[in-house]
């Protein structure tokens, strides 16, 4: 854990009387001895009473909290209001994933959410997906929510991850489904570039090799307004891959571009992690360049005044 995540509902308001007899308000969080966060603070971080720890409020600010060990092994965290700060705008990634082997998706939840750019995961039913996988409990909120929060703490992020599970009998991969989910490329005057890099992972064949995923992202980043944060959508198929029909749908009808991670044929979990790493790095590169350009523009503006 690189950040102790706190739910807004866990924060309690307390008051104390200072030496000047004025009442001071405090925001505190009480963690029981069985809470994994308390165990991490005490046993891994070795924090003593009076020391501070980095905290983040889910969907909100980051900051510091003072640790106070309680009788029975619990921990009281007193949030330091003057340390709280909002996180800046960051790139965004939506991951479309054809439902994989149940134990793989369970292991992937915290890994996916540790990537700070991932803001949405859409689980779909590919034509070659195993129908038995659709009923796995690992696609239920009561299972994946805690795993996602675990990954968020590892990634040091507070921005939430939205999950859409579309594996019912009516939820086949289609243009209509992507449109309903808001993932379809909206184009005007046959311009397929709307500022979002849509990456359809494809390892190619013996005669053709798609464009490297990084190059697809960099190209699209150059087409968006300088004030917008770069974003991407990545589509990863099931263990048996996407069908030719699904590939044509994504690429020819929905504005995706075939992209590769190299010559290797990867397992689903490996492809997810590798693609998130490559695309995240490319988006971060674009974002840093945009921030530098904005800084240079501001500097030139001041010099001209």
mmCIF file of C-alpha atoms in Angstrom:
data_model
loop_
_atom_site.group_PDB
_atom_site.id
_atom_site.type_symbol
_atom_site.label_atom_id
_atom_site.label_comp_id
_atom_site.label_asym_id
_atom_site.label_seq_id
_atom_site.Cartn_x
_atom_site.Cartn_y
_atom_site.Cartn_z
ATOM 1 C CA UNK A 1 0.000 0.000 0.000
ATOM 2 C CA UNK A 2 1.423 3.350 -1.057
ATOM 3 C CA UNK A 3 -1.683 5.189 0.123
ATOM 4 C CA UNK A 4 -4.140 4.423 2.924
ATOM 5 C CA UNK A 5 -7.554 4.746 1.276
ATOM 6 C CA UNK A 6 -10.475 6.029 3.287
ATOM 7 C CA UNK A 7 -14.169 5.999 2.436
ATOM 8 C CA UNK A 8 -16.051 9.235 3.058
ATOM 9 C CA UNK A 9 -18.486 7.268 5.234
ATOM 10 C CA UNK A 10 -15.628 6.241 7.568
ATOM 11 C CA UNK A 11 -14.740 9.814 8.508
ATOM 12 C CA UNK A 12 -16.061 10.983 11.861
ATOM 13 C CA UNK A 13 -16.094 14.551 13.166
ATOM 14 C CA UNK A 14 -14.929 15.114 16.734
ATOM 15 C CA UNK A 15 -14.180 18.193 18.756
ATOM 16 C CA UNK A 16 -11.644 19.091 21.426
ATOM 17 C CA UNK A 17 -10.984 22.120 23.567
ATOM 18 C CA UNK A 18 -7.690 23.866 22.946
ATOM 19 C CA UNK A 19 -5.690 25.683 25.643
ATOM 20 C CA UNK A 20 -7.379 28.922 24.639
ATOM 21 C CA UNK A 21 -10.741 27.304 25.510
ATOM 22 C CA UNK A 22 -11.776 27.423 21.838
ATOM 23 C CA UNK A 23 -13.309 24.301 20.400
ATOM 24 C CA UNK A 24 -11.400 22.620 17.574
ATOM 25 C CA UNK A 25 -12.957 20.262 15.047
ATOM 26 C CA UNK A 26 -11.128 17.136 13.950
ATOM 27 C CA UNK A 27 -11.823 14.515 11.325
ATOM 28 C CA UNK A 28 -10.817 11.036 12.405
ATOM 29 C CA UNK A 29 -10.996 7.470 11.114
ATOM 30 C CA UNK A 30 -11.015 4.478 13.443
ATOM 31 C CA UNK A 31 -9.477 1.269 12.113
ATOM 32 C CA UNK A 32 -9.964 -1.985 14.012
ATOM 33 C CA UNK A 33 -7.105 -4.365 14.704
ATOM 34 C CA UNK A 34 -8.475 -6.713 12.012
ATOM 35 C CA UNK A 35 -8.454 -4.018 9.321
ATOM 36 C CA UNK A 36 -5.740 -4.691 6.720
ATOM 37 C CA UNK A 37 -4.939 -0.984 6.689
ATOM 38 C CA UNK A 38 -4.244 -0.991 10.423
ATOM 39 C CA UNK A 39 -2.030 -4.053 10.071
ATOM 40 C CA UNK A 40 -0.136 -2.383 7.226
ATOM 41 C CA UNK A 41 0.418 0.822 9.191
ATOM 42 C CA UNK A 42 1.600 -1.015 12.298
ATOM 43 C CA UNK A 43 3.523 -3.964 10.883
ATOM 44 C CA UNK A 44 4.777 -2.876 7.458
ATOM 45 C CA UNK A 45 5.162 0.882 7.769
ATOM 46 C CA UNK A 46 6.084 0.568 11.467
ATOM 47 C CA UNK A 47 4.373 3.858 12.228
ATOM 48 C CA UNK A 48 4.423 4.997 15.860
ATOM 49 C CA UNK A 49 1.846 7.166 17.596
ATOM 50 C CA UNK A 50 2.306 10.780 16.565
ATOM 51 C CA UNK A 51 3.828 9.925 13.180
ATOM 52 C CA UNK A 52 2.042 10.670 9.911
ATOM 53 C CA UNK A 53 0.885 8.443 7.083
ATOM 54 C CA UNK A 54 -0.232 9.281 3.546
ATOM 55 C CA UNK A 55 -3.995 8.957 3.113
ATOM 56 C CA UNK A 56 -6.480 9.420 0.304
ATOM 57 C CA UNK A 57 -10.242 9.832 0.342
ATOM 58 C CA UNK A 58 -11.878 7.686 -2.340
ATOM 59 C CA UNK A 59 -13.070 10.003 -5.082
ATOM 60 C CA UNK A 60 -11.491 12.974 -3.305
ATOM 61 C CA UNK A 61 -8.342 14.530 -1.910
ATOM 62 C CA UNK A 62 -4.989 13.189 -0.750
ATOM 63 C CA UNK A 63 -3.151 14.288 2.357
ATOM 64 C CA UNK A 64 -1.659 13.218 5.674
ATOM 65 C CA UNK A 65 -3.070 11.777 8.892
ATOM 66 C CA UNK A 66 -1.571 11.434 12.367
ATOM 67 C CA UNK A 67 -1.390 7.874 13.676
ATOM 68 C CA UNK A 68 -2.542 7.043 17.183
ATOM 69 C CA UNK A 69 -2.368 3.430 18.345
ATOM 70 C CA UNK A 70 -5.393 2.320 20.374
ATOM 71 C CA UNK A 71 -5.824 -0.342 23.030
ATOM 72 C CA UNK A 72 -6.563 -3.676 21.413
ATOM 73 C CA UNK A 73 -4.466 -3.031 18.321
ATOM 74 C CA UNK A 74 -6.727 -0.574 16.532
ATOM 75 C CA UNK A 75 -5.501 2.667 14.994
ATOM 76 C CA UNK A 76 -6.986 6.169 15.063
ATOM 77 C CA UNK A 77 -6.130 8.375 12.108
ATOM 78 C CA UNK A 78 -6.548 12.117 12.545
ATOM 79 C CA UNK A 79 -6.754 13.764 9.141
ATOM 80 C CA UNK A 80 -4.660 16.913 8.807
ATOM 81 C CA UNK A 81 -6.976 19.274 6.958
ATOM 82 C CA UNK A 82 -4.180 21.671 5.998
ATOM 83 C CA UNK A 83 -2.392 18.902 4.060
ATOM 84 C CA UNK A 84 -5.310 17.908 1.833
ATOM 85 C CA UNK A 85 -4.967 18.625 -1.868
ATOM 86 C CA UNK A 86 -6.871 17.800 -5.043
ATOM 87 C CA UNK A 87 -5.144 15.601 -7.591
ATOM 88 C CA UNK A 88 -4.453 17.263 -10.957
ATOM 89 C CA UNK A 89 -6.062 16.206 -14.236
ATOM 90 C CA UNK A 90 -4.571 12.981 -15.535
ATOM 91 C CA UNK A 91 -4.899 10.830 -18.660
ATOM 92 C CA UNK A 92 -7.776 8.349 -18.757
ATOM 93 C CA UNK A 93 -7.974 4.755 -19.971
ATOM 94 C CA UNK A 94 -11.043 2.595 -20.491
ATOM 95 C CA UNK A 95 -10.308 -1.126 -20.698
ATOM 96 C CA UNK A 96 -12.684 -3.333 -22.686
ATOM 97 C CA UNK A 97 -11.977 -6.921 -21.684
ATOM 98 C CA UNK A 98 -13.671 -10.056 -23.002
ATOM 99 C CA UNK A 99 -14.405 -12.102 -19.893
ATOM 100 C CA UNK A 100 -11.362 -14.285 -19.150
ATOM 101 C CA UNK A 101 -10.799 -17.340 -16.982
ATOM 102 C CA UNK A 102 -12.383 -16.568 -13.559
ATOM 103 C CA UNK A 103 -9.215 -16.791 -11.488
ATOM 104 C CA UNK A 104 -7.418 -14.516 -13.950
ATOM 105 C CA UNK A 105 -9.980 -11.743 -13.679
ATOM 106 C CA UNK A 106 -9.839 -12.028 -9.888
ATOM 107 C CA UNK A 107 -6.072 -11.611 -9.968
ATOM 108 C CA UNK A 108 -6.328 -8.795 -12.520
ATOM 109 C CA UNK A 109 -8.702 -6.500 -10.606
ATOM 110 C CA UNK A 110 -6.063 -5.031 -8.252
ATOM 111 C CA UNK A 111 -3.434 -4.927 -11.001
ATOM 112 C CA UNK A 112 -5.707 -3.034 -13.394
ATOM 113 C CA UNK A 113 -6.736 -0.500 -10.748
ATOM 114 C CA UNK A 114 -3.129 0.141 -9.730
ATOM 115 C CA UNK A 115 -2.675 1.956 -13.058
ATOM 116 C CA UNK A 116 -3.643 5.517 -12.188
ATOM 117 C CA UNK A 117 -4.983 6.259 -15.672
ATOM 118 C CA UNK A 118 -7.580 3.471 -15.656
ATOM 119 C CA UNK A 119 -10.975 4.996 -14.898
ATOM 120 C CA UNK A 120 -13.290 2.382 -16.359
ATOM 121 C CA UNK A 121 -13.360 -1.370 -16.986
ATOM 122 C CA UNK A 122 -15.956 -2.878 -19.309
ATOM 123 C CA UNK A 123 -16.320 -6.659 -19.241
ATOM 124 C CA UNK A 124 -17.920 -8.019 -22.411
ATOM 125 C CA UNK A 125 -18.815 -11.420 -23.817
ATOM 126 C CA UNK A 126 -16.707 -12.268 -26.860
ATOM 127 C CA UNK A 127 -17.856 -14.780 -29.447
ATOM 128 C CA UNK A 128 -15.105 -17.144 -28.340
ATOM 129 C CA UNK A 129 -15.493 -16.498 -24.606
ATOM 130 C CA UNK A 130 -16.322 -19.551 -22.514
ATOM 131 C CA UNK A 131 -20.034 -19.155 -21.573
ATOM 132 C CA UNK A 132 -19.394 -20.717 -18.167
ATOM 133 C CA UNK A 133 -17.130 -17.792 -17.231
ATOM 134 C CA UNK A 134 -20.025 -15.315 -17.418
ATOM 135 C CA UNK A 135 -21.477 -16.586 -14.148
ATOM 136 C CA UNK A 136 -18.312 -16.256 -12.077
ATOM 137 C CA UNK A 137 -18.699 -14.490 -8.739
ATOM 138 C CA UNK A 138 -15.529 -12.562 -9.554
ATOM 139 C CA UNK A 139 -17.678 -10.276 -11.730
ATOM 140 C CA UNK A 140 -19.835 -9.272 -8.762
ATOM 141 C CA UNK A 141 -19.340 -5.903 -6.978
ATOM 142 C CA UNK A 142 -19.095 -7.608 -3.587
ATOM 143 C CA UNK A 143 -15.986 -9.395 -4.869
ATOM 144 C CA UNK A 144 -14.246 -6.902 -7.142
ATOM 145 C CA UNK A 145 -14.806 -3.684 -5.141
ATOM 146 C CA UNK A 146 -12.335 -4.553 -2.377
ATOM 147 C CA UNK A 147 -9.830 -5.874 -4.937
ATOM 148 C CA UNK A 148 -10.035 -2.629 -6.906
ATOM 149 C CA UNK A 149 -9.504 -0.607 -3.729
ATOM 150 C CA UNK A 150 -6.464 -2.747 -2.916
ATOM 151 C CA UNK A 151 -4.998 -1.889 -6.313
ATOM 152 C CA UNK A 152 -5.825 1.807 -5.836
ATOM 153 C CA UNK A 153 -3.838 1.826 -2.589
ATOM 154 C CA UNK A 154 -0.910 0.214 -4.366
ATOM 155 C CA UNK A 155 -1.107 2.771 -7.166
ATOM 156 C CA UNK A 156 -1.464 5.689 -4.757
ATOM 157 C CA UNK A 157 -4.648 6.944 -6.390
ATOM 158 C CA UNK A 158 -8.045 8.194 -5.218
ATOM 159 C CA UNK A 159 -9.799 8.472 -8.575
ATOM 160 C CA UNK A 160 -12.460 5.779 -8.731
ATOM 161 C CA UNK A 161 -12.745 2.956 -11.271
ATOM 162 C CA UNK A 162 -16.160 2.437 -12.846
ATOM 163 C CA UNK A 163 -17.053 -1.146 -13.787
ATOM 164 C CA UNK A 164 -19.604 -2.262 -16.389
ATOM 165 C CA UNK A 165 -20.276 -5.993 -16.664
ATOM 166 C CA UNK A 166 -22.046 -6.807 -19.936
ATOM 167 C CA UNK A 167 -22.230 -10.593 -20.135
ATOM 168 C CA UNK A 168 -25.969 -11.297 -20.225
ATOM 169 C CA UNK A 169 -27.526 -13.183 -23.133
ATOM 170 C CA UNK A 170 -28.453 -9.881 -24.800
ATOM 171 C CA UNK A 171 -25.021 -8.288 -24.347
ATOM 172 C CA UNK A 172 -23.148 -9.451 -27.433
ATOM 173 C CA UNK A 173 -20.266 -7.335 -28.679
ATOM 174 C CA UNK A 174 -21.870 -4.983 -31.186
ATOM 175 C CA UNK A 175 -21.861 -1.418 -32.429
ATOM 176 C CA UNK A 176 -25.096 -0.876 -30.514
ATOM 177 C CA UNK A 177 -23.538 -2.068 -27.246
ATOM 178 C CA UNK A 178 -20.488 0.170 -27.629
ATOM 179 C CA UNK A 179 -22.768 3.071 -28.475
ATOM 180 C CA UNK A 180 -24.898 2.412 -25.391
ATOM 181 C CA UNK A 181 -21.744 2.389 -23.274
ATOM 182 C CA UNK A 182 -20.555 5.669 -24.796
ATOM 183 C CA UNK A 183 -17.475 4.041 -26.339
ATOM 184 C CA UNK A 184 -18.348 4.455 -30.003
ATOM 185 C CA UNK A 185 -16.264 6.897 -32.007
ATOM 186 C CA UNK A 186 -18.431 9.915 -32.806
ATOM 187 C CA UNK A 187 -17.226 11.338 -36.114
ATOM 188 C CA UNK A 188 -18.208 14.355 -38.170
ATOM 189 C CA UNK A 189 -17.548 14.753 -41.887
ATOM 190 C CA UNK A 190 -15.901 11.324 -41.989
ATOM 191 C CA UNK A 191 -13.304 12.424 -39.427
ATOM 192 C CA UNK A 192 -12.727 9.338 -37.320
ATOM 193 C CA UNK A 193 -10.492 11.160 -34.847
ATOM 194 C CA UNK A 194 -12.380 12.423 -31.801
ATOM 195 C CA UNK A 195 -9.311 12.702 -29.597
ATOM 196 C CA UNK A 196 -9.540 9.226 -28.051
ATOM 197 C CA UNK A 197 -6.998 6.612 -29.068
ATOM 198 C CA UNK A 198 -8.991 3.411 -29.613
ATOM 199 C CA UNK A 199 -6.615 0.469 -29.489
ATOM 200 C CA UNK A 200 -7.755 -2.944 -30.726
ATOM 201 C CA UNK A 201 -5.063 -5.419 -29.690
ATOM 202 C CA UNK A 202 -4.083 -7.720 -32.529
ATOM 203 C CA UNK A 203 -0.897 -9.776 -32.782
ATOM 204 C CA UNK A 204 -1.176 -9.917 -36.593
ATOM 205 C CA UNK A 205 -0.349 -12.928 -38.734
ATOM 206 C CA UNK A 206 2.433 -14.303 -40.907
ATOM 207 C CA UNK A 207 2.100 -11.552 -43.513
ATOM 208 C CA UNK A 208 0.887 -8.428 -41.699
ATOM 209 C CA UNK A 209 1.788 -6.664 -38.488
ATOM 210 C CA UNK A 210 -0.397 -3.885 -37.040
ATOM 211 C CA UNK A 211 0.985 -0.561 -35.862
ATOM 212 C CA UNK A 212 2.687 -0.653 -32.429
ATOM 213 C CA UNK A 213 0.242 0.369 -29.713
ATOM 214 C CA UNK A 214 2.463 3.213 -28.529
ATOM 215 C CA UNK A 215 2.513 4.765 -32.009
ATOM 216 C CA UNK A 216 -1.288 4.634 -32.247
ATOM 217 C CA UNK A 217 -1.613 6.532 -28.970
ATOM 218 C CA UNK A 218 1.028 9.136 -29.805
ATOM 219 C CA UNK A 219 -0.601 9.831 -33.175
ATOM 220 C CA UNK A 220 -4.031 10.357 -31.648
ATOM 221 C CA UNK A 221 -2.669 12.550 -28.861
ATOM 222 C CA UNK A 222 -1.386 14.949 -31.498
ATOM 223 C CA UNK A 223 -4.928 15.436 -32.789
ATOM 224 C CA UNK A 224 -6.643 16.622 -29.606
ATOM 225 C CA UNK A 225 -7.008 20.120 -28.218
ATOM 226 C CA UNK A 226 -4.097 21.242 -26.069
ATOM 227 C CA UNK A 227 -6.383 21.802 -23.072
ATOM 228 C CA UNK A 228 -7.755 18.237 -23.028
ATOM 229 C CA UNK A 229 -6.189 15.368 -21.084
ATOM 230 C CA UNK A 230 -5.242 12.532 -23.439
ATOM 231 C CA UNK A 231 -7.313 9.362 -23.221
ATOM 232 C CA UNK A 232 -7.505 5.893 -24.716
ATOM 233 C CA UNK A 233 -9.736 2.831 -24.957
ATOM 234 C CA UNK A 234 -8.077 -0.600 -25.137
ATOM 235 C CA UNK A 235 -9.905 -3.727 -26.323
ATOM 236 C CA UNK A 236 -8.432 -7.062 -25.192
ATOM 237 C CA UNK A 237 -9.960 -10.336 -26.354
ATOM 238 C CA UNK A 238 -10.581 -13.638 -24.520
ATOM 239 C CA UNK A 239 -8.185 -16.592 -24.283
ATOM 240 C CA UNK A 240 -9.118 -17.742 -27.794
ATOM 241 C CA UNK A 241 -8.939 -14.237 -29.194
ATOM 242 C CA UNK A 242 -11.375 -12.061 -31.115
ATOM 243 C CA UNK A 243 -13.050 -13.464 -34.221
ATOM 244 C CA UNK A 244 -12.547 -11.926 -37.664
ATOM 245 C CA UNK A 245 -16.116 -10.642 -37.429
ATOM 246 C CA UNK A 246 -15.406 -8.899 -34.117
ATOM 247 C CA UNK A 247 -12.159 -7.442 -35.467
ATOM 248 C CA UNK A 248 -14.005 -5.980 -38.450
ATOM 249 C CA UNK A 249 -16.640 -4.537 -36.124
ATOM 250 C CA UNK A 250 -14.142 -2.750 -33.901
ATOM 251 C CA UNK A 251 -11.889 -1.496 -36.685
ATOM 252 C CA UNK A 252 -14.277 -0.844 -39.590
ATOM 253 C CA UNK A 253 -17.375 0.318 -37.727
ATOM 254 C CA UNK A 254 -16.377 1.632 -34.301
ATOM 255 C CA UNK A 255 -13.268 3.741 -34.928
ATOM 256 C CA UNK A 256 -10.675 1.409 -33.371
ATOM 257 C CA UNK A 257 -7.243 0.859 -34.859
ATOM 258 C CA UNK A 258 -5.484 -2.503 -34.860
ATOM 259 C CA UNK A 259 -2.364 -2.311 -32.718
ATOM 260 C CA UNK A 260 0.256 -4.735 -31.550
ATOM 261 C CA UNK A 261 2.447 -5.304 -28.510
ATOM 262 C CA UNK A 262 4.923 -7.271 -30.614
ATOM 263 C CA UNK A 263 5.236 -10.687 -32.200
ATOM 264 C CA UNK A 264 4.505 -12.715 -29.075
ATOM 265 C CA UNK A 265 1.159 -14.419 -28.546
ATOM 266 C CA UNK A 266 0.319 -13.390 -24.995
ATOM 267 C CA UNK A 267 -1.963 -14.798 -22.361
ATOM 268 C CA UNK A 268 -4.918 -12.538 -21.544
ATOM 269 C CA UNK A 269 -3.570 -11.364 -18.190
ATOM 270 C CA UNK A 270 -0.166 -10.640 -19.708
ATOM 271 C CA UNK A 271 -1.743 -8.737 -22.609
ATOM 272 C CA UNK A 272 -3.830 -6.627 -20.209
ATOM 273 C CA UNK A 273 -0.855 -5.657 -18.063
ATOM 274 C CA UNK A 274 1.469 -5.055 -21.018
ATOM 275 C CA UNK A 275 -1.066 -2.942 -22.911
ATOM 276 C CA UNK A 276 -1.885 -0.834 -19.859
ATOM 277 C CA UNK A 277 1.817 -0.247 -19.291
ATOM 278 C CA UNK A 278 2.513 0.766 -22.894
ATOM 279 C CA UNK A 279 -0.573 2.938 -23.295
ATOM 280 C CA UNK A 280 -0.196 4.566 -19.862
ATOM 281 C CA UNK A 281 3.401 5.498 -20.612
ATOM 282 C CA UNK A 282 2.435 6.954 -24.013
ATOM 283 C CA UNK A 283 -0.426 8.986 -22.504
ATOM 284 C CA UNK A 284 1.855 10.247 -19.723
ATOM 285 C CA UNK A 285 4.392 11.309 -22.337
ATOM 286 C CA UNK A 286 1.723 13.243 -24.236
ATOM 287 C CA UNK A 287 0.399 14.787 -21.026
ATOM 288 C CA UNK A 288 3.843 15.970 -19.893
ATOM 289 C CA UNK A 289 4.533 17.476 -23.310
ATOM 290 C CA UNK A 290 1.199 19.293 -23.207
ATOM 291 C CA UNK A 291 1.937 20.681 -19.742
ATOM 292 C CA UNK A 292 5.352 21.883 -20.950
ATOM 293 C CA UNK A 293 3.783 23.556 -23.977
ATOM 294 C CA UNK A 294 1.198 25.304 -21.823
ATOM 295 C CA UNK A 295 3.962 26.521 -19.513
ATOM 296 C CA UNK A 296 5.960 27.837 -22.466
ATOM 297 C CA UNK A 297 2.882 29.575 -23.893
ATOM 298 C CA UNK A 298 2.232 31.248 -20.561
ATOM 299 C CA UNK A 299 5.847 32.350 -20.353
ATOM 300 C CA UNK A 300 5.755 33.815 -23.858
ATOM 301 C CA UNK A 301 2.507 35.597 -23.014
ATOM 302 C CA UNK A 302 4.065 37.228 -19.941
ATOM 303 C CA UNK A 303 7.105 38.300 -21.934
ATOM 304 C CA UNK A 304 4.951 39.938 -24.590
ATOM 305 C CA UNK A 305 3.004 42.018 -22.086
#
